Amino acid sequence: MDLAYTEEEEEFRARLREWLAAVLPRLPAKPGPDDWPGRRAYDTAWQRMLYDAGYAGLHWPVDAGGRGATPTQHLIFLEETERAGAPYVGANFVGLLHAGPTIAAEGTAEQRARWLPPVLRGDEIWCQGFSEPGAGSDLAALRTRAVRDGDHYVVSGSKIWTSHAEVADWCELLVRTDPAAPKHRGISWLAMEMDAPGVTVRPLRTLAGSTEFAEMFLDEVRVPVSHRVGAENDGWRVTMVTLSFERGTAFVGEVVACRRTLAALAAEARRGGRWDDPVLRRRLGRLNAEFRALWRLTQWNVSEAQGTGGVPGTGGSVFKLRYSHARQELYEAAAEVLGADSADLDREWVLDRLSSLSYTIAAGTSQIQRNLVAERILGLPKGR
Amino acid sequence: MDFQLSDDQRALRAGVRELLAGRFGRDRMRAALDAGTGIDRALWRELGEAGFFALRLPEAEGGVGLGLPESVLLFEEVGRSLLPGPLIATHLAAGPVKGAAQGEAVVAVLDPGQSVAHLGEADALLVLGPGGAPRDAARVRDAADPVRSIDPFTPLWRIAGPVEADDPLPGGERLRDEGALLAAAEQLGSAARTTEMAVQHAGTREQFGSPIGSFQAVKHLCAGMLVRTELARCAVYAAAVTADPVEIAGAKLLADDAAVRNARDSLQVHGGMGFTWESDVHLHLKRAWLRSGQWLTAAAAEEVLAGDLC
Ligand SMILES: Cc1cc2nc3c(=O)[nH]c(=O)nc-3n(C[C@H](O)[C@H](O)[C@H](O)COP(=O)(O)OP(=O)(O)OC[C@H]3O[C@@H](n4cnc5c(N)ncnc54)[C@H](O)[C@@H]3O)c2cc1C
């Protein structure tokens, strides 16, 4: 059990801090939440700055255009960028954290050369077309069809909850290529151009009032067979490979952000004279224990991944379950600190409180995570 | 950074688990419960010989020369095994109190305002608070009344009047923090054990033609238990590495929570069996309740953690 960073790691941290201090003041003003072209420009400009400084794809393998950094270096990177208030991955999320890693792990040399550099440079944005109206938690029940026609697939169906669809250039699309096969074995992974004929995007408004995701209708969209990653009907495995790419670092920045928010809440409670209320004070104290422990759990998971050559342990589901609930609790506490102002959408934390409601749903609901923990980690029998 | 157990630490943990399974396995534990004969002095001395109490004493002073992380692994195993006795206080007293390191003396802890566990059998007392000096147990016993303890393994005594402290121990201010950390480690071990018990039962007990563990309501209770345990584990281990009082407070808070709530959920998963004297779950729950009130309470821990935010 060693929590000390090596000299090399500390040096890496120091250089990164220096760079952040130099470049962050030069960032343009942050666009409003509904200004999608502005958001895309802002997020991709930041990605380009990372690229030029050699920080893009830090933990990606070198042969995929990355820097081959260790999980610990990646942890430090995410910790320091968040601490310095640098922009979040934003619209680059799917390209950097999902589609990119899938292509890096499963794509041909040609596919990697075509798609990875633009992701790292911030030139192209990806979205994820997995969920469908009839396939959410049961993702493998998806029905969007792809029928072979010469060297193309003809794709028809609909997708839903597609984040960033309005500004994306590419979509990582799961389609059914063999309707007769068992449901996990007839799926393929395609890269689809968002401006292909037959693609219609209809934005959906979230409960927070903004349009973070969209519905996507696909009407005989032609996708070249060469845009399929992995073998035909092997898309389920291809997708699962990627889900394990993050090696415990997926939420590092967010834990750091939560700890900062918590300190700010305490300060606000003192300013407002609420700190004398022991119930509130102790509630914040408990959250401090929670987020400190989540940070340690992150370090635990990263160390474990480092020790096993990058294969993530079971800590991911444990972390996601606890973290998503803790973060919702954090904004509940914020509402108590704000008092009457918690009804004012222009006050800090009020919109965050609304956004946090998605954490227990997106990327696998809490119920699904509990099923995973019980069956995969504890070995309890599958339900019927 | 490598926040995982080293090979030596793994070996230490396996060794203690084996020792405790051999000397205080389920049959002996239940026999001790039925006999109600308090502390097993022979086992106490054996633990002393194995270096249990002297683990952190420097080798020059006849100790093993290890640190808090290793102590935490030891006490995690204690928590699993339900081994009774003021093990933490005796461990902390190794060095200042004669005979503690060797397992010759039984040292209990006196935390002003709290009942004293195992006072009747103690040779010496560690007084928490200003000073933290070891006291003559017999003198305190005269001013104390036995309490019918909720935990059949832990006799309690209520102190009537105030107790004056002797000369302060060197490093005495650390006693409460270290005690809280080791108690958190015991809670962690207990939380992990009651989870295992629940999972084991859920995998074998059948109702409606299926193992009850295939029902989501049961499955999700078990998953919640694992999550509490693993978060507490990271908090406890990290606090052992940093020895930071705020981190220790967080570890105690989360480990208390894990031990108590896991024991309750485990009881629920065991159904009617869980409500029997025959089952071990209640023994874990009762001990977990006691430990929650010892060394550092939830209220005190939360205040420490809140203070850290300012
Ligand atoms: C903000 C946000 C962004 C998203 N972005 C994307 C995206 O970019 N691309 C994409 O493809 N998808 C995206 N999603 C979709 C997300 O992955 C799904 O919402 C999620 O998987 C749940 O599916 P569902 O909404 O159909 O709910 P359902 O699966 O219908 O679940 C409804 C309820 O039933 C419960 N339930 C379902 N099955 C079980 C079971 N077996 N056991 C116990 N309980 C069960 C669930 O836990 C939930 O409480 C996004 C979602 C959100 C909220």
Short mmCIF file of C-alpha atoms in Angstrom, two decimals, chain A residues 128-136 139 141-146 155-162 171-176 192 198-202 204 214-221:
data_model
loop_
_atom_site.label_atom_id
_atom_site.label_comp_id
_atom_site.label_asym_id
_atom_site.label_seq_id
_atom_site.Cartn_x
_atom_site.Cartn_y
_atom_site.Cartn_z
CA GLN A 128 -22.84 6.83 -29.87
CA GLY A 129 -25.84 5.20 -31.52
CA PHE A 130 -26.47 2.24 -29.27
CA SER A 131 -29.77 2.68 -27.38
CA GLU A 132 -33.07 2.28 -29.17
CA PRO A 133 -36.65 2.86 -28.10
CA GLY A 134 -36.98 -0.89 -27.51
CA ALA A 135 -33.42 -1.53 -26.34
CA GLY A 136 -32.09 0.31 -23.30
CA LEU A 139 -29.07 -3.30 -25.34
CA ALA A 141 -32.32 -6.49 -28.09
CA LEU A 142 -31.56 -3.72 -30.61
CA ARG A 143 -33.40 -3.96 -33.93
CA THR A 144 -31.89 -1.41 -36.29
CA ARG A 145 -31.28 -3.52 -39.40
CA ALA A 146 -28.29 -3.54 -41.73
CA VAL A 155 -29.31 0.59 -42.56
CA SER A 156 -32.85 1.29 -41.33
CA GLY A 157 -34.21 1.82 -37.84
CA SER A 158 -34.07 4.36 -35.06
CA LYS A 159 -31.81 5.27 -32.18
CA ILE A 160 -32.54 7.33 -29.10
CA TRP A 161 -30.73 9.27 -26.35
CA THR A 162 -27.85 9.96 -28.73
CA CYS A 171 -21.65 7.79 -35.24
CA GLU A 172 -20.54 4.48 -33.77
CA LEU A 173 -23.59 2.48 -34.63
CA LEU A 174 -24.71 -0.92 -33.42
CA VAL A 175 -26.87 -2.71 -36.01
CA ARG A 176 -28.38 -6.13 -36.43
CA MET A 192 -21.66 5.97 -39.97
CA GLY A 198 -31.32 9.09 -44.80
CA VAL A 199 -30.02 10.25 -41.38
CA THR A 200 -32.48 12.49 -39.53
CA VAL A 201 -31.67 13.92 -36.12
CA ARG A 202 -34.42 15.27 -33.89
CA LEU A 204 -34.80 15.87 -27.39
CA ALA A 214 -31.43 13.38 -29.68
CA GLU A 215 -33.49 10.84 -31.53
CA MET A 216 -31.97 9.55 -34.73
CA PHE A 217 -33.98 8.09 -37.59
CA LEU A 218 -32.19 5.97 -40.17
CA ASP A 219 -33.92 5.43 -43.50
CA GLU A 220 -31.97 3.20 -45.87
CA VAL A 221 -28.67 4.83 -44.99
#
